Amino acid sequence: MNRVLKSSRSIIRAFNSSSSSDWCMNKSSRSFSTTIDAASYHLNGGSSYMRGAVFWEPNKPLTFEDFHMPRPKANELLIKTKACGVCHSDLHVLKGELPFPSPCVVGHEITGEVVEHGPLTDSKITKRFPVGAHVIGAFIMPCGSCFYCSKGQDDLCEDFFAYNRAKGTLYDGETRLFLRGSGKPVYMYSMGGLAEYCVVPAHALTTLPDTLPYTESAILGCAVFTAYGAMAHAAEVRPGDAVAVIGIGGVGLSCLQLARAFGASEIIAVDIQDEKLQNAKTMGATHTINASNVDVAEKIRELTGGRGVDIAVEALGRPQTFAQCTQSVRAGGKAVMIGLALAGSMGEIDINHLVRRQVKVIGSYGGRARQDLPKIVRLAERGIFNLSGSVSRKCKFEEVGEAYEDLNKGNIVGRAVVEIM
């Protein structure tokens, strides 16, 4: 029998209107296993089992389950998860808005400690990431050898999209997660970070310096990583640029800080919540717009001498904000789309405006793990990126359902992070 996460009843109410009585938690129904089988797990006589939070089907609560300890293969590392961010991409899966194999473990924004190397792992990898090393994992996990990876475009890795995003596996076509009781396979959204341990391909990792904390640093692997890909590669922000960011959640807040770090002169934050806009002012925004009571594109043009911004970034994934983004850029400007939407959603744009005004519409999914993740860590280490100000909530592993519910309601100002230590 499954033990349902603490907030199961409320998360169902948030996701649909059906009765949650069938899914009420019975705290006495089952306790987690404490069995230790040192013979089957050789690292420091550790447990051969772990806990993970499992998604079964849309609009039903996550459950905690016991898993066999996942085992890494060549050039993969087993990580003891310390923290995992709560991201809208996971929420899209939980609500059935993005198709993904189930059952699965979501969570893709992690920090942790290396506890094992897969057999036959390259000696350069074991030297770079010895047992005990502190690491950060990027949600785009490049294979390192496909057509795009060989060109340095880790963010377009063929194997990541063909295997992990399409099938919920790693690049041999197999998951590393199996339920303890039945042996049933459970799929992985990226590394499946909402678990006590996870397997991560080495190319998706970089070292976490001792000067940076586990919890706050988790957001570097997705919220900041996504923003960095958008601002550095898609937008190519230059000193003096005027930038607008539409949607000031965890990713949007990261975009603001990176725009400031790259020297943008005007940074306009757009959202419908005053609390998020107030927070944006502390993170680099020079102007704020509450989209609930003004025409966003018109207001942005007003703030920029009638031209529009050099770069507008859409971080929500909605047709309305897609249109706002494309209408807010100057002639020759860039409209960068990073928000994931309900599968099949379409964005509209005036074709004549696009052609005559040479507007560039660019999609961006994330950064390039091998090149960008070490740079992002250095930005945080030097204090250019404000980690503590970006993480607005820390919660226990057992509270993850409640965190996703609040994310769904728009009640998280910056980023929530689950502490699994």
Short mmCIF file of C-alpha atoms in Angstrom, two decimals:
data_model
loop_
_atom_site.label_atom_id
_atom_site.label_comp_id
_atom_site.label_asym_id
_atom_site.label_seq_id
_atom_site.Cartn_x
_atom_site.Cartn_y
_atom_site.Cartn_z
CA MET A 1 0.00 0.00 0.00
CA ASN A 2 1.30 3.43 -0.91
CA ARG A 3 1.96 6.07 1.67
CA VAL A 4 0.65 9.28 0.13
CA LEU A 5 2.59 12.49 0.54
CA LYS A 6 1.51 14.90 3.25
CA SER A 7 -0.43 17.24 0.99
CA SER A 8 -2.16 14.66 -1.21
CA ARG A 9 -5.70 15.82 -0.55
CA SER A 10 -4.96 19.44 -1.24
CA ILE A 11 -2.93 18.81 -4.38
CA ILE A 12 -5.86 16.95 -5.92
CA ARG A 13 -8.17 19.88 -5.16
CA ALA A 14 -5.68 22.17 -6.84
CA PHE A 15 -5.46 20.05 -9.99
CA ASN A 16 -9.09 19.04 -10.52
CA SER A 17 -12.51 19.31 -8.96
CA SER A 18 -13.13 15.63 -8.27
CA SER A 19 -13.47 14.34 -4.73
CA SER A 20 -10.25 13.49 -2.97
CA SER A 21 -11.83 11.12 -0.48
CA ASP A 22 -10.53 8.04 -2.30
CA TRP A 23 -7.00 9.31 -1.91
CA CYS A 24 -6.93 10.42 1.71
CA MET A 25 -3.76 9.63 3.59
CA ASN A 26 -3.77 6.94 6.24
CA LYS A 27 -0.64 7.66 8.26
CA SER A 28 -0.75 4.31 9.93
CA SER A 29 -1.10 2.34 6.71
CA ARG A 30 2.60 1.73 6.17
CA SER A 31 5.99 2.79 7.43
CA PHE A 32 9.01 3.05 5.19
CA SER A 33 11.46 0.21 5.19
CA THR A 34 14.47 0.50 7.43
CA THR A 35 16.00 -2.79 6.30
CA ILE A 36 19.75 -2.60 5.77
CA ASP A 37 21.34 -5.11 3.41
CA ALA A 38 24.99 -4.12 3.41
CA ALA A 39 25.95 -7.09 1.26
CA SER A 40 24.00 -5.79 -1.73
CA TYR A 41 25.24 -2.22 -1.46
CA HIS A 42 28.95 -1.97 -0.93
CA LEU A 43 29.48 1.74 -0.32
CA ASN A 44 30.31 2.27 3.34
CA GLY A 45 27.93 -0.52 4.30
CA GLY A 46 25.00 1.67 3.20
CA SER A 47 21.39 0.72 2.66
CA SER A 48 20.41 -1.21 -0.45
CA TYR A 49 17.15 0.72 -0.67
CA MET A 50 16.02 4.32 -0.94
CA ARG A 51 12.88 6.43 -1.02
CA GLY A 52 11.54 8.38 -3.97
CA ALA A 53 8.44 10.42 -4.78
CA VAL A 54 6.49 8.77 -7.60
CA PHE A 55 4.07 10.30 -10.10
CA TRP A 56 1.52 7.71 -11.25
CA GLU A 57 -0.99 9.56 -13.41
CA PRO A 58 -2.22 13.11 -13.96
CA ASN A 59 -4.09 14.87 -11.17
CA LYS A 60 -3.41 12.18 -8.60
CA PRO A 61 -1.02 12.65 -5.71
CA LEU A 62 2.62 11.73 -5.61
CA THR A 63 3.44 8.83 -3.34
CA PHE A 64 6.60 7.86 -1.51
CA GLU A 65 7.89 4.46 -2.57
CA ASP A 66 10.84 2.23 -1.68
CA PHE A 67 13.28 1.59 -4.53
CA HIS A 68 16.20 -0.72 -5.04
CA MET A 69 19.33 1.40 -4.88
CA PRO A 70 19.87 2.70 -8.43
CA ARG A 71 23.09 1.55 -10.04
CA PRO A 72 25.10 3.71 -12.44
CA LYS A 73 26.58 2.38 -15.68
CA ALA A 74 29.67 3.50 -17.58
CA ASN A 75 30.31 7.25 -17.35
CA GLU A 76 27.41 7.70 -14.95
CA LEU A 77 27.56 8.64 -11.27
CA LEU A 78 25.36 7.73 -8.34
CA ILE A 79 24.56 10.89 -6.40
CA LYS A 80 23.24 11.15 -2.85
CA THR A 81 20.64 13.87 -3.40
CA LYS A 82 20.89 16.81 -1.04
CA ALA A 83 18.36 19.22 -2.55
CA CYS A 84 15.97 19.41 -5.50
CA GLY A 85 14.17 22.45 -6.89
CA VAL A 86 10.42 22.61 -7.50
CA CYS A 87 9.92 23.58 -11.16
CA HIS A 88 6.96 24.36 -13.41
CA SER A 89 8.18 21.72 -15.88
CA ASP A 90 7.48 19.05 -13.25
CA LEU A 91 4.10 20.64 -12.59
CA HIS A 92 3.19 20.39 -16.28
CA VAL A 93 3.86 16.64 -16.06
CA LEU A 94 1.87 16.25 -12.83
CA LYS A 95 -1.13 17.98 -14.44
CA GLY A 96 -0.90 15.96 -17.65
CA GLU A 97 -0.07 19.03 -19.74
CA LEU A 98 3.20 17.55 -21.01
CA PRO A 99 3.19 13.88 -22.06
CA PHE A 100 5.72 11.75 -20.20
CA PRO A 101 5.93 8.02 -19.39
CA SER A 102 4.60 6.96 -16.00
CA PRO A 103 5.09 5.95 -13.31
CA CYS A 104 8.04 8.27 -13.03
CA VAL A 105 10.11 10.28 -10.59
CA VAL A 106 10.18 13.98 -11.45
CA GLY A 107 12.62 16.57 -10.11
CA HIS A 108 15.50 17.72 -12.27
CA GLU A 109 17.29 20.51 -10.39
CA ILE A 110 19.68 18.87 -7.93
CA THR A 111 22.74 19.14 -5.78
CA GLY A 112 24.34 16.18 -4.07
CA GLU A 113 27.38 14.11 -3.21
CA VAL A 114 29.08 11.52 -5.41
CA VAL A 115 28.88 8.07 -3.83
CA GLU A 116 29.67 5.70 -6.71
CA HIS A 117 31.03 5.58 -10.26
CA GLY A 118 29.59 3.25 -12.86
CA PRO A 119 31.78 0.32 -14.00
CA LEU A 120 34.26 1.19 -16.76
CA THR A 121 33.78 4.91 -16.21
CA ASP A 122 36.53 6.99 -17.83
CA SER A 123 39.38 7.69 -15.43
CA LYS A 124 39.20 11.42 -16.21
CA ILE A 125 35.64 11.44 -14.88
CA THR A 126 36.49 9.56 -11.68
CA LYS A 127 39.39 11.96 -11.10
CA ARG A 128 37.22 15.02 -11.68
CA PHE A 129 34.35 13.71 -9.55
CA PRO A 130 35.84 11.48 -6.83
CA VAL A 131 33.63 9.80 -4.26
CA GLY A 132 32.63 12.49 -1.77
CA ALA A 133 32.69 15.34 -4.31
CA HIS A 134 29.89 17.91 -4.08
CA VAL A 135 28.13 18.39 -7.42
CA ILE A 136 25.34 20.18 -9.28
CA GLY A 137 23.35 18.47 -12.02
CA ALA A 138 21.95 20.19 -15.13
CA PHE A 139 18.50 19.09 -16.25
CA ILE A 140 19.65 18.73 -19.88
CA MET A 141 21.98 15.75 -19.59
CA PRO A 142 24.12 15.64 -22.76
CA CYS A 143 25.38 12.32 -24.07
CA GLY A 144 28.56 14.03 -25.24
CA SER A 145 28.87 12.20 -28.55
CA CYS A 146 25.82 12.78 -30.76
CA PHE A 147 25.77 15.16 -33.77
CA TYR A 148 24.81 18.19 -31.67
CA CYS A 149 27.02 17.42 -28.68
CA SER A 150 29.99 17.06 -31.02
CA LYS A 151 29.29 20.62 -32.18
CA GLY A 152 29.11 21.91 -28.61
CA GLN A 153 25.31 22.26 -28.72
CA ASP A 154 24.60 20.21 -25.61
CA ASP A 155 21.16 21.85 -25.33
CA LEU A 156 20.08 20.01 -28.50
CA CYS A 157 21.48 16.58 -27.52
CA GLU A 158 19.78 13.95 -29.68
CA ASP A 159 19.92 11.20 -27.06
CA PHE A 160 18.51 13.41 -24.30
CA PHE A 161 15.38 14.16 -26.32
CA ALA A 162 15.08 10.72 -27.95
CA TYR A 163 15.54 8.72 -24.75
CA ASN A 164 15.03 10.80 -21.63
CA ARG A 165 12.30 13.20 -22.73
CA ALA A 166 10.55 10.72 -25.04
CA LYS A 167 10.95 7.49 -23.05
CA GLY A 168 11.98 8.41 -19.50
CA THR A 169 15.23 6.44 -19.69
CA LEU A 170 18.96 7.00 -19.90
CA TYR A 171 20.83 6.48 -23.12
CA ASP A 172 20.93 2.71 -23.20
CA GLY A 173 17.12 2.80 -23.31
CA GLU A 174 16.75 1.69 -19.68
CA THR A 175 15.70 3.40 -16.48
CA ARG A 176 17.80 3.08 -13.33
CA LEU A 177 14.77 3.04 -11.02
CA PHE A 178 12.98 -0.13 -9.90
CA LEU A 179 10.43 -0.50 -7.10
CA ARG A 180 11.64 -2.56 -4.19
CA GLY A 181 8.57 -4.72 -3.74
CA SER A 182 7.59 -5.57 -7.32
CA GLY A 183 10.72 -4.72 -9.30
CA LYS A 184 8.50 -2.61 -11.57
CA PRO A 185 10.47 -0.03 -13.59
CA VAL A 186 9.85 3.63 -12.86
CA TYR A 187 10.86 6.25 -15.40
CA MET A 188 13.15 9.24 -14.92
CA TYR A 189 12.38 12.88 -15.71
CA SER A 190 15.99 13.96 -16.28
CA MET A 191 17.76 12.22 -13.37
CA GLY A 192 14.60 11.75 -11.26
CA GLY A 193 15.81 14.12 -8.58
CA LEU A 194 13.00 13.73 -6.04
CA ALA A 195 14.65 10.68 -4.53
CA GLU A 196 17.30 10.04 -1.92
CA TYR A 197 19.74 8.93 -4.65
CA CYS A 198 19.85 9.50 -8.39
CA VAL A 199 21.96 8.43 -11.36
CA VAL A 200 23.35 11.26 -13.51
CA PRO A 201 25.46 11.07 -16.69
CA ALA A 202 28.81 12.68 -15.91
CA HIS A 203 28.51 15.26 -18.70
CA ALA A 204 25.55 16.83 -16.86
CA LEU A 205 27.55 17.51 -13.69
CA THR A 206 29.91 20.14 -12.41
CA THR A 207 31.60 20.59 -9.05
CA LEU A 208 29.84 22.56 -6.31
CA PRO A 209 32.41 24.59 -4.36
CA ASP A 210 32.43 24.27 -0.58
CA THR A 211 31.64 27.99 -0.43
CA LEU A 212 28.17 27.43 -1.90
CA PRO A 213 25.29 25.77 0.01
CA TYR A 214 23.56 22.63 -1.18
CA THR A 215 19.99 23.93 -0.88
CA GLU A 216 20.12 27.29 -2.62
CA SER A 217 22.58 26.04 -5.25
CA ALA A 218 20.07 23.48 -6.56
CA ILE A 219 18.41 26.17 -8.67
CA LEU A 220 21.59 26.58 -10.70
CA GLY A 221 20.78 23.33 -12.57
CA CYS A 222 17.49 24.50 -14.08
CA ALA A 223 16.14 27.96 -13.16
CA VAL A 224 19.51 29.66 -13.69
CA PHE A 225 20.66 27.17 -16.34
CA THR A 226 17.53 27.84 -18.41
CA ALA A 227 17.90 31.59 -18.00
CA TYR A 228 21.59 31.47 -18.93
CA GLY A 229 20.85 29.62 -22.16
CA ALA A 230 18.23 32.23 -23.04
CA MET A 231 20.27 35.31 -22.16
CA ALA A 232 23.73 34.20 -23.31
CA HIS A 233 22.94 32.12 -26.41
CA ALA A 234 19.47 32.99 -27.71
CA ALA A 235 19.26 36.67 -26.75
CA GLU A 236 23.01 37.36 -26.72
CA VAL A 237 22.47 40.24 -24.29
CA ARG A 238 25.00 43.04 -24.71
CA PRO A 239 25.89 46.00 -22.48
CA GLY A 240 23.36 48.77 -22.95
CA ASP A 241 20.52 46.52 -24.17
CA ALA A 242 16.96 47.13 -23.02
CA VAL A 243 15.44 43.84 -21.82
CA ALA A 244 11.90 42.88 -20.78
CA VAL A 245 11.12 39.65 -18.91
CA ILE A 246 7.50 38.47 -18.93
CA GLY A 247 6.74 36.10 -16.04
CA ILE A 248 8.78 36.55 -12.88
CA GLY A 249 8.93 33.07 -11.38
CA GLY A 250 12.13 31.19 -10.67
CA VAL A 251 13.35 31.30 -14.28
CA GLY A 252 12.20 34.86 -14.95
CA LEU A 253 13.89 36.06 -11.78
CA SER A 254 17.11 34.44 -12.98
CA CYS A 255 16.76 36.18 -16.34
CA LEU A 256 16.59 39.55 -14.58
CA GLN A 257 19.78 38.90 -12.67
CA LEU A 258 21.64 37.70 -15.74
CA ALA A 259 20.46 40.70 -17.76
CA ARG A 260 21.97 42.91 -15.07
CA ALA A 261 25.17 40.84 -14.99
CA PHE A 262 25.50 41.17 -18.79
CA GLY A 263 25.17 44.96 -18.59
CA ALA A 264 21.60 45.64 -19.72
CA SER A 265 20.71 49.30 -19.17
CA GLU A 266 16.95 48.91 -18.84
CA ILE A 267 15.42 45.77 -17.31
CA ILE A 268 11.63 45.61 -17.28
CA ALA A 269 9.85 42.96 -15.18
CA VAL A 270 6.29 41.98 -16.15
CA ASP A 271 3.93 39.93 -14.00
CA ILE A 272 0.44 40.08 -12.50
CA GLN A 273 1.51 39.75 -8.85
CA ASP A 274 2.77 42.83 -7.04
CA GLU A 275 4.77 40.71 -4.59
CA LYS A 276 6.78 39.19 -7.43
CA LEU A 277 7.29 42.61 -8.99
CA GLN A 278 8.54 44.05 -5.71
CA ASN A 279 10.99 41.18 -5.43
CA ALA A 280 12.08 41.81 -9.02
CA LYS A 281 13.23 45.30 -8.07
CA THR A 282 15.74 43.80 -5.65
CA MET A 283 17.05 41.47 -8.36
CA GLY A 284 17.88 44.01 -11.02
CA ALA A 285 14.62 45.30 -12.51
CA THR A 286 14.72 49.02 -13.30
CA HIS A 287 10.99 49.11 -14.14
CA THR A 288 8.01 46.88 -13.34
CA ILE A 289 4.67 46.39 -15.10
CA ASN A 290 1.60 44.74 -13.61
CA ALA A 291 0.07 43.09 -16.67
CA SER A 292 -3.35 42.77 -15.06
CA ASN A 293 -4.22 46.43 -15.59
CA VAL A 294 -2.23 47.73 -18.58
CA ASP A 295 -1.43 46.88 -22.19
CA VAL A 296 2.02 45.34 -21.75
CA ALA A 297 3.42 46.05 -25.21
CA GLU A 298 2.16 49.63 -25.15
CA LYS A 299 3.65 50.26 -21.71
CA ILE A 300 7.02 48.78 -22.75
CA ARG A 301 7.11 51.05 -25.81
CA GLU A 302 6.29 53.99 -23.56
CA LEU A 303 9.24 53.15 -21.30
CA THR A 304 11.61 52.82 -24.27
CA GLY A 305 10.91 55.99 -26.22
CA GLY A 306 8.30 54.35 -28.43
CA ARG A 307 10.63 51.73 -29.91
CA GLY A 308 10.30 48.66 -27.75
CA VAL A 309 13.05 46.62 -26.09
CA ASP A 310 16.04 45.06 -27.77
CA ILE A 311 15.15 41.73 -26.17
CA ALA A 312 11.90 40.40 -24.69
CA VAL A 313 11.84 37.07 -22.86
CA GLU A 314 8.68 35.03 -22.32
CA ALA A 315 8.96 32.76 -19.28
CA LEU A 316 5.37 31.51 -18.82
CA GLY A 317 4.43 29.49 -21.92
CA ARG A 318 1.02 31.01 -22.71
CA PRO A 319 -0.38 32.25 -26.03
CA GLN A 320 -1.23 35.64 -24.50
CA THR A 321 2.27 36.25 -23.18
CA PHE A 322 3.77 34.92 -26.44
CA ALA A 323 1.92 37.72 -28.24
CA GLN A 324 3.00 40.29 -25.64
CA CYS A 325 6.60 39.23 -26.09
CA THR A 326 6.63 39.54 -29.90
CA GLN A 327 4.80 42.88 -29.79
CA SER A 328 7.20 44.39 -27.23
CA VAL A 329 10.46 44.26 -29.19
CA ARG A 330 11.84 47.02 -31.41
CA ALA A 331 12.46 46.63 -35.12
CA GLY A 332 15.23 44.06 -35.47
CA GLY A 333 14.77 42.94 -31.85
CA LYS A 334 14.64 39.46 -30.42
CA ALA A 335 11.65 37.73 -28.83
CA VAL A 336 12.98 34.75 -26.84
CA MET A 337 10.57 32.01 -25.76
CA ILE A 338 11.53 29.82 -22.81
CA GLY A 339 8.21 28.99 -21.12
CA LEU A 340 6.82 25.48 -21.70
CA ALA A 341 3.12 25.33 -22.55
CA LEU A 342 0.26 22.86 -22.64
CA ALA A 343 1.08 20.32 -25.36
CA GLY A 344 -0.22 21.58 -28.70
CA SER A 345 -0.43 25.25 -27.68
CA MET A 346 0.03 27.71 -30.53
CA GLY A 347 1.39 31.24 -30.50
CA GLU A 348 0.28 33.81 -33.07
CA ILE A 349 2.24 36.64 -34.65
CA ASP A 350 1.43 39.24 -37.29
CA ILE A 351 3.38 37.96 -40.29
CA ASN A 352 3.75 41.37 -41.92
CA HIS A 353 5.09 42.86 -38.70
CA LEU A 354 7.55 39.97 -38.40
CA VAL A 355 8.77 40.44 -41.97
CA ARG A 356 8.82 44.22 -42.25
CA ARG A 357 10.24 44.91 -38.81
CA GLN A 358 12.71 42.01 -38.90
CA VAL A 359 11.62 40.64 -35.54
CA LYS A 360 13.50 37.51 -34.53
CA VAL A 361 11.49 34.85 -32.65
CA ILE A 362 13.82 32.38 -30.93
CA GLY A 363 13.12 29.32 -28.81
CA SER A 364 15.47 28.41 -25.97
CA TYR A 365 15.20 25.35 -23.73
CA GLY A 366 18.29 25.63 -21.56
CA GLY A 367 22.03 26.05 -21.36
CA ARG A 368 24.91 23.83 -22.45
CA ALA A 369 25.92 21.71 -19.50
CA ARG A 370 29.60 21.15 -20.20
CA GLN A 371 30.33 24.76 -21.15
CA ASP A 372 27.79 26.80 -19.18
CA LEU A 373 27.26 25.07 -15.85
CA PRO A 374 30.79 25.82 -14.57
CA LYS A 375 30.35 29.48 -15.63
CA ILE A 376 27.02 29.69 -13.79
CA VAL A 377 28.63 28.31 -10.63
CA ARG A 378 31.34 30.96 -10.85
CA LEU A 379 28.72 33.70 -11.14
CA ALA A 380 27.08 32.42 -7.97
CA GLU A 381 30.38 31.99 -6.17
CA ARG A 382 31.37 35.59 -6.92
CA GLY A 383 28.02 36.88 -5.66
CA ILE A 384 26.92 38.16 -9.05
CA PHE A 385 23.94 35.85 -8.85
CA ASN A 386 21.90 36.12 -5.65
CA LEU A 387 21.07 32.56 -4.60
CA SER A 388 19.55 33.34 -1.21
CA GLY A 389 17.30 36.01 -2.67
CA SER A 390 16.13 33.67 -5.43
CA VAL A 391 15.02 30.83 -3.13
CA SER A 392 11.88 31.94 -1.35
CA ARG A 393 10.97 28.63 0.29
CA LYS A 394 12.72 25.58 1.66
CA CYS A 395 10.69 22.49 2.46
CA LYS A 396 11.16 18.97 3.73
CA PHE A 397 11.03 15.95 1.42
CA GLU A 398 7.62 14.98 2.82
CA GLU A 399 6.23 18.45 1.96
CA VAL A 400 6.90 18.30 -1.77
CA GLY A 401 3.23 17.81 -2.68
CA GLU A 402 2.31 20.97 -0.84
CA ALA A 403 5.08 22.85 -2.65
CA TYR A 404 3.73 21.81 -6.07
CA GLU A 405 0.24 22.80 -5.00
CA ASP A 406 1.43 26.27 -4.03
CA LEU A 407 3.39 26.54 -7.27
CA ASN A 408 0.21 25.69 -9.14
CA LYS A 409 -1.63 28.48 -7.31
CA GLY A 410 1.10 31.04 -7.95
CA ASN A 411 1.95 31.29 -4.25
CA ILE A 412 5.72 30.86 -4.59
CA VAL A 413 7.43 34.20 -5.17
CA GLY A 414 10.82 32.88 -6.34
CA ARG A 415 11.85 29.22 -6.24
CA ALA A 416 11.01 26.49 -3.74
CA VAL A 417 13.65 23.89 -2.96
CA VAL A 418 13.12 20.49 -1.32
CA GLU A 419 15.82 19.49 1.16
CA ILE A 420 16.45 15.73 0.97
CA MET A 421 19.64 15.61 3.09
#
